[in-house]
Amino acid sequence: MMTRPELPGRTPRGEGVPTALDGLLVVDFTRVVAGPACTQTLADFGAEVIKIENPDGGDDTRAYEHAEIGGESAAYLSLNRNKRGIALDFNNPAALEVARALIAKADVVVENFSGGVMKKFGLDYASVAPTNPRLIYCSISAYGRKGDFALRPGFDPITQAESGFMSLNGFPDGEPVRTGPPIVDMATGMSACNAILLALIARDRLGRGQQVEVALIDTAVSMTGFYGMAYLINGNNPGRFGNSPNGSPTVGVYRASDGPLYMACANDRLYRRLVTDVLERPDLVTDPEFAHRKARTANKEKLRAIIASVFAGDTLENWMAKMKKANIPVGYLRTVEEGFNAPEVRDRHRLSRIAHPTAGSVPNIESPVNMSLTPTVDPVAAPLLGQHTKDVLSKTLGYDDRRIAALAEAGAFGKAGNTG
């Protein structure tokens, strides 16, 4: 029986090694997935990210039910590493004073509230840019900040459905299927991070900041990729192909006598190598029904049945050995448990454990971005609700204990205990 992988303590980065974003101050008004994913990347590479949360429960992901440790959810921990957290009640004028003071000092603001929320509190770009003209202000939303749908709420699976992206996932005889992980949210977070970095480069050249915007619906449309482009060219509505894109019979899941594999022989060269060197069926090259890609696609069900019968005649490990020797693109079809315990993952040192104030330690999945000169910072677990409020106000804004106490008395931080 397989168990969870051992999580070693993380090896610290070298002393004095620079970070890519050292000195960058990011004020983070985001919650759920897309926004936190964006700001976590900035934090991983050295930006000081101050996460501002509602004192009444904080980020929605704190209550997500996948798993929890030390009172914090897996979703929240996975998206808020390396940030400092403060709690501010925007319905309190004293709290808004703090928010505006932080924005005035910031290089970057990121927000993903519903349309009109930041304007309601006087924290929108038009309101804050005059006092901080070098500010990069990034807005993340479902349908954009302009137009007829700007005020419409939306989430990852809704935009997967409405963009056509979901219609490409699943099997031809079934309903469209959303991706398991929120792929549009994650990709939107990546796009937001790219937009911020582009704006920072432009600021160095032009001397001023700007507002940048990314929307889930735009990301979802772009992720239809060459399927969307093919529709625009030929007018044919693309369908679902399950595990075989474009119905290719030599791409997808096959079963050996004792387990599944995923194979991707998408061109003639790989196909010939597969059927001659691995399957030992050279007739599948000479037969006119299978000699070329278009012919194979036209006769895909027949060819797939032949290949499946051959694979069923031997064990998974024997087929894997033969295919790897022939340099055929192939992989094991793994569960998350199997994938996280696999050598391809272990050898990359992607998994570790890091300290946490209530759990002792929590699991950590490393950033996928690797940089030789400016690697990620040593990871710090996602903050408790309001954990760094006092620290941020004193160190970042220069407030003394009396002023912080007055803000707490005024209710700016919500209930007692949200000042860290």
Short mmCIF file of C-alpha atoms in Angstrom, two decimals:
data_model
loop_
_atom_site.label_atom_id
_atom_site.label_comp_id
_atom_site.label_asym_id
_atom_site.label_seq_id
_atom_site.Cartn_x
_atom_site.Cartn_y
_atom_site.Cartn_z
CA MET A 1 0.00 0.00 0.00
CA MET A 2 1.41 3.36 -1.04
CA THR A 3 1.62 6.16 1.50
CA ARG A 4 2.02 9.89 1.29
CA PRO A 5 5.54 10.86 0.19
CA GLU A 6 8.03 11.79 2.85
CA LEU A 7 8.31 15.58 3.02
CA PRO A 8 11.83 16.68 3.85
CA GLY A 9 12.66 20.02 5.39
CA ARG A 10 13.56 22.48 2.67
CA THR A 11 17.21 23.28 2.04
CA PRO A 12 17.63 27.05 2.59
CA ARG A 13 18.73 29.22 -0.32
CA GLY A 14 22.29 30.50 -0.25
CA GLU A 15 23.13 33.40 2.02
CA GLY A 16 23.23 36.70 0.16
CA VAL A 17 21.64 35.29 -3.00
CA PRO A 18 19.54 38.07 -4.60
CA THR A 19 15.83 37.84 -5.35
CA ALA A 20 14.25 38.92 -8.61
CA LEU A 21 11.72 41.27 -7.01
CA ASP A 22 13.53 42.54 -3.94
CA GLY A 23 12.11 45.87 -2.73
CA LEU A 24 8.82 45.53 -4.62
CA LEU A 25 5.81 46.28 -2.41
CA VAL A 26 2.57 44.57 -3.46
CA VAL A 27 -0.76 45.29 -1.75
CA ASP A 28 -2.96 42.26 -2.32
CA PHE A 29 -6.74 42.66 -2.09
CA THR A 30 -7.43 39.30 -3.75
CA ARG A 31 -9.09 36.12 -2.59
CA VAL A 32 -10.08 32.66 -3.81
CA VAL A 33 -7.77 31.40 -6.64
CA ALA A 34 -6.76 33.60 -9.59
CA GLY A 35 -5.61 36.64 -7.60
CA PRO A 36 -3.80 34.74 -4.83
CA ALA A 37 -2.07 32.55 -7.43
CA CYS A 38 -0.76 35.72 -9.11
CA THR A 39 0.50 37.37 -5.93
CA GLN A 40 2.01 34.15 -4.58
CA THR A 41 4.34 34.04 -7.58
CA LEU A 42 5.40 37.62 -6.90
CA ALA A 43 5.99 36.73 -3.24
CA ASP A 44 7.95 33.60 -4.13
CA PHE A 45 10.48 35.74 -5.98
CA GLY A 46 11.05 38.33 -3.29
CA ALA A 47 8.25 40.88 -3.46
CA GLU A 48 6.81 42.00 -0.13
CA VAL A 49 3.17 40.99 -0.53
CA ILE A 50 0.71 42.32 2.06
CA LYS A 51 -2.50 40.32 1.90
CA ILE A 52 -5.51 42.30 3.11
CA GLU A 53 -8.47 40.24 4.30
CA ASN A 54 -11.95 40.82 5.64
CA PRO A 55 -11.77 40.28 9.43
CA ASP A 56 -15.00 38.25 9.26
CA GLY A 57 -13.62 34.94 8.02
CA GLY A 58 -11.01 36.24 5.60
CA ASP A 59 -10.27 34.66 2.24
CA ASP A 60 -13.07 32.33 1.09
CA THR A 61 -10.56 29.50 0.59
CA ARG A 62 -9.96 29.36 4.35
CA ALA A 63 -13.29 27.49 4.53
CA TYR A 64 -12.71 25.14 1.60
CA GLU A 65 -13.19 21.53 2.55
CA HIS A 66 -10.48 19.55 0.68
CA ALA A 67 -8.31 19.09 3.79
CA GLU A 68 -7.08 21.14 6.72
CA ILE A 69 -4.09 21.28 9.02
CA GLY A 70 -3.54 23.53 12.01
CA GLY A 71 -6.90 25.17 11.38
CA GLU A 72 -6.00 26.19 7.82
CA SER A 73 -7.36 24.67 4.59
CA ALA A 74 -5.28 23.03 1.90
CA ALA A 75 -6.64 25.51 -0.67
CA TYR A 76 -5.65 28.55 1.37
CA LEU A 77 -2.19 27.19 2.20
CA SER A 78 -1.52 26.33 -1.44
CA LEU A 79 -2.17 29.85 -2.71
CA ASN A 80 -0.86 32.25 -0.06
CA ARG A 81 2.71 31.28 0.71
CA ASN A 82 5.28 34.00 1.50
CA LYS A 83 2.71 36.74 2.17
CA ARG A 84 2.15 38.91 5.22
CA GLY A 85 -1.46 39.09 6.28
CA ILE A 86 -3.47 41.88 7.81
CA ALA A 87 -7.19 42.22 8.53
CA LEU A 88 -9.09 45.41 7.65
CA ASP A 89 -12.81 46.12 7.86
CA PHE A 90 -13.55 48.31 4.82
CA ASN A 91 -16.80 49.45 6.36
CA ASN A 92 -14.70 51.25 8.96
CA PRO A 93 -13.26 54.65 7.90
CA ALA A 94 -10.14 54.04 9.99
CA ALA A 95 -9.46 50.82 8.07
CA LEU A 96 -9.83 52.59 4.72
CA GLU A 97 -7.26 55.12 5.92
CA VAL A 98 -4.80 52.27 6.42
CA ALA A 99 -5.62 50.76 3.01
CA ARG A 100 -5.02 54.09 1.25
CA ALA A 101 -1.76 54.60 3.13
CA LEU A 102 -0.52 51.20 1.97
CA ILE A 103 -1.56 51.86 -1.63
CA ALA A 104 0.26 55.20 -1.56
CA LYS A 105 3.51 53.36 -0.82
CA ALA A 106 2.89 50.36 -3.10
CA ASP A 107 4.50 49.48 -6.40
CA VAL A 108 1.65 47.11 -7.26
CA VAL A 109 -1.97 46.69 -6.23
CA VAL A 110 -3.87 43.55 -7.19
CA GLU A 111 -7.62 43.20 -6.67
CA ASN A 112 -10.30 40.78 -7.81
CA PHE A 113 -13.45 42.09 -6.16
CA SER A 114 -16.77 42.20 -7.98
CA GLY A 115 -17.15 45.21 -10.25
CA GLY A 116 -17.67 48.49 -8.42
CA VAL A 117 -16.44 47.36 -4.99
CA MET A 118 -13.07 49.13 -5.06
CA LYS A 119 -14.71 52.30 -6.46
CA LYS A 120 -17.30 52.20 -3.67
CA PHE A 121 -14.51 52.44 -1.10
CA GLY A 122 -12.44 54.96 -3.05
CA LEU A 123 -9.72 52.38 -3.73
CA ASP A 124 -10.11 52.08 -7.51
CA TYR A 125 -7.33 53.09 -9.89
CA ALA A 126 -8.81 56.47 -10.78
CA SER A 127 -9.02 57.37 -7.08
CA VAL A 128 -5.53 56.28 -6.04
CA ALA A 129 -3.37 56.88 -9.12
CA PRO A 130 -3.06 60.68 -8.64
CA THR A 131 -1.22 60.17 -5.34
CA ASN A 132 0.93 57.32 -6.72
CA PRO A 133 1.47 57.80 -10.47
CA ARG A 134 4.06 54.97 -10.62
CA LEU A 135 1.52 52.45 -9.32
CA ILE A 136 0.80 49.27 -11.28
CA TYR A 137 -2.86 48.47 -10.60
CA CYS A 138 -4.00 45.00 -11.68
CA SER A 139 -7.69 44.11 -11.78
CA ILE A 140 -8.78 40.48 -12.15
CA SER A 141 -12.41 39.68 -12.89
CA ALA A 142 -14.67 37.18 -14.61
CA TYR A 143 -15.91 39.39 -17.46
CA GLY A 144 -13.71 42.49 -17.39
CA ARG A 145 -14.13 45.94 -15.86
CA LYS A 146 -15.90 47.51 -18.85
CA GLY A 147 -18.95 46.68 -20.92
CA ASP A 148 -22.37 45.20 -20.29
CA PHE A 149 -21.05 42.29 -18.20
CA ALA A 150 -18.63 44.17 -15.96
CA LEU A 151 -20.84 43.78 -12.90
CA ARG A 152 -21.68 40.14 -13.53
CA PRO A 153 -20.07 37.72 -11.04
CA GLY A 154 -18.44 34.57 -12.34
CA PHE A 155 -16.10 31.77 -11.43
CA ASP A 156 -13.74 29.38 -13.18
CA PRO A 157 -16.28 26.66 -14.13
CA ILE A 158 -18.78 29.26 -15.39
CA THR A 159 -16.25 30.72 -17.81
CA GLN A 160 -15.12 27.22 -18.79
CA ALA A 161 -18.74 26.55 -19.74
CA GLU A 162 -19.54 29.85 -21.43
CA SER A 163 -16.35 30.19 -23.49
CA GLY A 164 -16.66 26.82 -25.22
CA PHE A 165 -13.59 25.52 -23.42
CA MET A 166 -15.60 22.95 -21.47
CA SER A 167 -17.20 21.63 -24.66
CA LEU A 168 -13.77 20.32 -25.70
CA ASN A 169 -13.32 18.18 -22.56
CA GLY A 170 -14.81 14.74 -22.07
CA PHE A 171 -15.83 11.92 -24.37
CA PRO A 172 -17.94 12.22 -27.54
CA ASP A 173 -20.83 10.26 -26.08
CA GLY A 174 -20.93 12.18 -22.80
CA GLU A 175 -21.53 15.68 -21.47
CA PRO A 176 -18.82 18.37 -21.46
CA VAL A 177 -16.55 18.07 -18.42
CA ARG A 178 -14.86 20.85 -16.46
CA THR A 179 -11.24 20.32 -15.57
CA GLY A 180 -10.62 18.99 -12.06
CA PRO A 181 -8.22 21.72 -10.90
CA PRO A 182 -9.47 25.27 -11.69
CA ILE A 183 -7.31 25.64 -14.77
CA VAL A 184 -8.84 28.94 -15.99
CA ASP A 185 -8.29 30.51 -12.57
CA MET A 186 -4.69 29.34 -12.47
CA ALA A 187 -3.96 30.46 -16.04
CA THR A 188 -5.59 33.83 -15.33
CA GLY A 189 -3.33 34.21 -12.30
CA MET A 190 -0.31 33.50 -14.49
CA SER A 191 -1.50 36.04 -17.05
CA ALA A 192 -2.02 38.64 -14.32
CA CYS A 193 1.51 38.06 -13.06
CA ASN A 194 2.85 38.45 -16.60
CA ALA A 195 0.86 41.66 -17.06
CA ILE A 196 2.27 43.11 -13.84
CA LEU A 197 5.84 42.26 -14.81
CA LEU A 198 5.31 43.77 -18.27
CA ALA A 199 3.95 46.94 -16.67
CA LEU A 200 6.95 47.13 -14.34
CA ILE A 201 9.31 46.93 -17.33
CA ALA A 202 7.27 49.62 -19.09
CA ARG A 203 7.43 51.78 -15.94
CA ASP A 204 11.22 51.67 -16.07
CA ARG A 205 11.10 53.01 -19.63
CA LEU A 206 8.17 55.42 -19.41
CA GLY A 207 8.46 56.58 -15.82
CA ARG A 208 4.84 55.93 -14.88
CA GLY A 209 2.55 53.10 -13.87
CA GLN A 210 -0.68 51.94 -15.44
CA GLN A 211 -3.79 49.87 -14.92
CA VAL A 212 -3.72 46.33 -16.27
CA GLU A 213 -6.61 43.92 -16.45
CA VAL A 214 -7.18 40.23 -17.00
CA ALA A 215 -10.51 38.40 -17.20
CA LEU A 216 -11.33 34.74 -16.78
CA ILE A 217 -13.53 34.72 -19.89
CA ASP A 218 -10.65 36.08 -22.01
CA THR A 219 -8.31 33.42 -20.63
CA ALA A 220 -10.83 30.65 -21.28
CA VAL A 221 -11.31 31.77 -24.89
CA SER A 222 -7.56 31.89 -25.48
CA MET A 223 -7.21 28.40 -24.00
CA THR A 224 -9.40 26.90 -26.71
CA GLY A 225 -6.12 27.20 -28.62
CA PHE A 226 -5.85 25.62 -32.02
CA TYR A 227 -9.35 24.16 -31.70
CA GLY A 228 -10.74 27.68 -31.54
CA MET A 229 -8.50 28.79 -34.38
CA ALA A 230 -9.58 25.82 -36.53
CA TYR A 231 -13.23 26.78 -35.99
CA LEU A 232 -12.51 30.34 -37.12
CA ILE A 233 -10.84 28.98 -40.26
CA ASN A 234 -13.25 26.25 -41.36
CA GLY A 235 -16.45 26.99 -39.43
CA ASN A 236 -16.66 23.44 -38.10
CA ASN A 237 -17.60 23.28 -34.44
CA PRO A 238 -14.97 21.16 -32.67
CA GLY A 239 -16.17 18.34 -30.45
CA ARG A 240 -14.84 16.18 -27.65
CA PHE A 241 -12.29 13.46 -28.26
CA GLY A 242 -11.70 12.08 -24.78
CA ASN A 243 -8.07 11.06 -24.42
CA SER A 244 -7.38 11.13 -28.18
CA PRO A 245 -7.16 14.69 -29.54
CA ASN A 246 -8.56 15.00 -33.07
CA GLY A 247 -9.56 11.34 -32.79
CA SER A 248 -5.99 10.17 -33.33
CA PRO A 249 -5.94 6.40 -32.74
CA THR A 250 -2.32 6.42 -31.59
CA VAL A 251 -2.80 9.05 -28.90
CA GLY A 252 -4.59 8.14 -25.70
CA VAL A 253 -5.01 5.52 -23.01
CA TYR A 254 -4.30 1.85 -23.71
CA ARG A 255 -4.31 -1.07 -21.34
CA ALA A 256 -1.62 -3.66 -20.93
CA SER A 257 -2.57 -6.95 -19.32
CA ASP A 258 -2.06 -5.47 -15.84
CA GLY A 259 -2.50 -1.69 -16.08
CA PRO A 260 -2.99 1.45 -18.21
CA LEU A 261 -0.54 3.65 -20.07
CA TYR A 262 -0.84 6.90 -22.01
CA MET A 263 0.79 7.04 -25.44
CA ALA A 264 1.25 9.98 -27.80
CA CYS A 265 2.40 9.01 -31.30
CA ALA A 266 1.10 12.01 -33.17
CA ASN A 267 3.10 11.87 -36.42
CA ASP A 268 4.05 9.37 -39.12
CA ARG A 269 7.62 8.94 -37.90
CA LEU A 270 6.56 7.96 -34.39
CA TYR A 271 3.75 5.77 -35.71
CA ARG A 272 6.10 3.75 -37.90
CA ARG A 273 8.49 3.29 -34.99
CA LEU A 274 5.63 2.17 -32.75
CA VAL A 275 4.15 -0.48 -35.02
CA THR A 276 7.47 -1.87 -36.30
CA ASP A 277 9.86 -1.65 -33.34
CA VAL A 278 7.39 -2.05 -30.46
CA LEU A 279 4.22 -3.77 -31.62
CA GLU A 280 6.03 -5.79 -34.29
CA ARG A 281 3.21 -5.24 -36.76
CA PRO A 282 4.85 -3.81 -39.92
CA ASP A 283 1.66 -4.59 -41.82
CA LEU A 284 0.10 -1.60 -40.05
CA VAL A 285 2.47 0.58 -42.08
CA THR A 286 1.99 -1.04 -45.47
CA ASP A 287 -1.80 -1.43 -45.22
CA PRO A 288 -3.33 1.51 -47.20
CA GLU A 289 -5.94 1.95 -44.46
CA PHE A 290 -3.21 2.90 -41.99
CA ALA A 291 -0.28 4.11 -44.10
CA HIS A 292 -0.82 7.85 -43.51
CA ARG A 293 -2.24 10.02 -40.73
CA LYS A 294 -5.41 10.96 -42.60
CA ALA A 295 -6.04 7.31 -43.45
CA ARG A 296 -5.48 6.28 -39.85
CA THR A 297 -7.90 8.94 -38.64
CA ALA A 298 -10.53 7.77 -41.13
CA ASN A 299 -10.13 4.20 -39.88
CA LYS A 300 -9.36 5.05 -36.27
CA GLU A 301 -11.77 2.64 -34.58
CA LYS A 302 -10.43 -0.33 -36.54
CA LEU A 303 -6.81 0.60 -35.90
CA ARG A 304 -7.42 1.36 -32.26
CA ALA A 305 -8.97 -2.07 -31.73
CA ILE A 306 -5.93 -3.74 -33.32
CA ILE A 307 -3.45 -1.79 -31.20
CA ALA A 308 -5.50 -2.41 -28.05
CA SER A 309 -5.49 -6.17 -28.65
CA VAL A 310 -1.71 -6.17 -29.01
CA PHE A 311 -1.16 -4.15 -25.84
CA ALA A 312 -3.46 -6.48 -23.90
CA GLY A 313 -1.11 -9.37 -24.62
CA ASP A 314 1.80 -8.29 -22.40
CA THR A 315 2.51 -6.58 -19.09
CA LEU A 316 2.74 -2.86 -18.50
CA GLU A 317 6.41 -2.90 -17.51
CA ASN A 318 7.40 -4.88 -20.60
CA TRP A 319 5.60 -2.45 -22.87
CA MET A 320 7.08 0.54 -21.06
CA ALA A 321 10.58 -0.87 -21.47
CA LYS A 322 10.08 -1.51 -25.19
CA MET A 323 8.56 1.90 -25.82
CA LYS A 324 11.21 3.78 -23.89
CA LYS A 325 13.92 1.88 -25.80
CA ALA A 326 12.25 2.93 -29.06
CA ASN A 327 11.94 6.51 -27.77
CA ILE A 328 8.15 6.49 -28.01
CA PRO A 329 6.39 9.20 -25.96
CA VAL A 330 4.62 7.19 -23.26
CA GLY A 331 3.79 7.53 -19.60
CA TYR A 332 2.18 5.74 -16.70
CA LEU A 333 -1.43 6.75 -15.99
CA ARG A 334 -1.03 7.68 -12.34
CA THR A 335 -3.21 8.83 -9.49
CA VAL A 336 -2.12 11.88 -7.47
CA GLU A 337 -0.71 9.50 -4.86
CA GLU A 338 1.29 7.60 -7.46
CA GLY A 339 2.42 10.80 -9.20
CA PHE A 340 3.65 12.45 -6.01
CA ASN A 341 5.61 9.31 -5.10
CA ALA A 342 7.05 8.87 -8.60
CA PRO A 343 10.77 9.39 -9.27
CA GLU A 344 10.05 12.05 -11.91
CA VAL A 345 8.57 14.20 -9.13
CA ARG A 346 10.85 13.15 -6.26
CA ASP A 347 13.98 13.82 -8.30
CA ARG A 348 12.81 17.38 -8.97
CA HIS A 349 12.55 18.15 -5.24
CA ARG A 350 9.11 19.69 -5.69
CA LEU A 351 7.72 18.65 -2.31
CA SER A 352 8.82 19.72 1.16
CA ARG A 353 7.53 20.76 4.55
CA ILE A 354 7.79 24.23 6.05
CA ALA A 355 7.12 25.70 9.49
CA HIS A 356 3.63 26.84 10.48
CA PRO A 357 2.56 28.69 13.65
CA THR A 358 -0.39 26.42 14.53
CA ALA A 359 0.32 23.15 12.70
CA GLY A 360 4.04 22.94 13.48
CA SER A 361 4.72 22.26 9.82
CA VAL A 362 2.67 22.06 6.63
CA PRO A 363 3.32 20.52 3.21
CA ASN A 364 4.74 22.75 0.51
CA ILE A 365 4.63 22.38 -3.29
CA GLU A 366 7.43 24.40 -4.83
CA SER A 367 6.97 27.08 -7.46
CA PRO A 368 7.36 25.59 -10.97
CA VAL A 369 9.56 28.55 -12.02
CA ASN A 370 13.32 28.05 -11.67
CA MET A 371 15.85 30.88 -11.97
CA SER A 372 19.60 30.39 -11.63
CA LEU A 373 20.59 33.88 -10.43
CA THR A 374 17.48 34.89 -8.45
CA PRO A 375 15.77 31.73 -7.13
CA THR A 376 12.63 31.70 -5.03
CA VAL A 377 12.77 32.91 -1.45
CA ASP A 378 12.76 30.39 1.37
CA PRO A 379 9.06 29.60 1.67
CA VAL A 380 7.00 30.88 4.58
CA ALA A 381 3.57 29.37 5.16
CA ALA A 382 0.41 31.33 4.36
CA PRO A 383 -0.43 33.80 7.16
CA LEU A 384 -3.05 33.32 9.83
CA LEU A 385 -5.93 35.79 9.57
CA GLY A 386 -4.52 39.18 10.56
CA GLN A 387 -1.23 37.63 11.68
CA HIS A 388 0.99 40.53 10.56
CA THR A 389 -1.34 43.49 11.06
CA LYS A 390 0.70 45.16 13.80
CA ASP A 391 4.00 44.32 12.09
CA VAL A 392 2.90 45.78 8.73
CA LEU A 393 1.51 48.96 10.28
CA SER A 394 4.64 49.59 12.32
CA LYS A 395 7.33 48.57 9.80
CA THR A 396 5.68 49.48 6.48
CA LEU A 397 3.66 52.54 7.49
CA GLY A 398 5.66 53.66 10.53
CA TYR A 399 2.67 53.71 12.90
CA ASP A 400 3.53 53.71 16.60
CA ASP A 401 1.87 51.53 19.24
CA ARG A 402 -0.51 54.30 20.27
CA ARG A 403 -1.83 54.78 16.75
CA ILE A 404 -2.20 51.04 16.19
CA ALA A 405 -4.05 50.73 19.50
CA ALA A 406 -6.38 53.56 18.46
CA LEU A 407 -7.14 51.82 15.15
CA ALA A 408 -7.86 48.59 16.99
CA GLU A 409 -10.14 50.45 19.41
CA ALA A 410 -11.96 52.00 16.45
CA GLY A 411 -12.62 48.51 15.03
CA ALA A 412 -10.46 48.87 11.92
CA PHE A 413 -9.19 45.30 12.29
CA GLY A 414 -12.47 43.69 13.24
CA LYS A 415 -12.61 41.59 16.37
CA ALA A 416 -9.80 41.45 18.91
CA GLY A 417 -6.98 39.10 17.99
CA ASN A 418 -6.63 40.23 14.36
CA THR A 419 -3.57 42.35 14.99
CA GLY A 420 -0.95 39.61 15.14
#
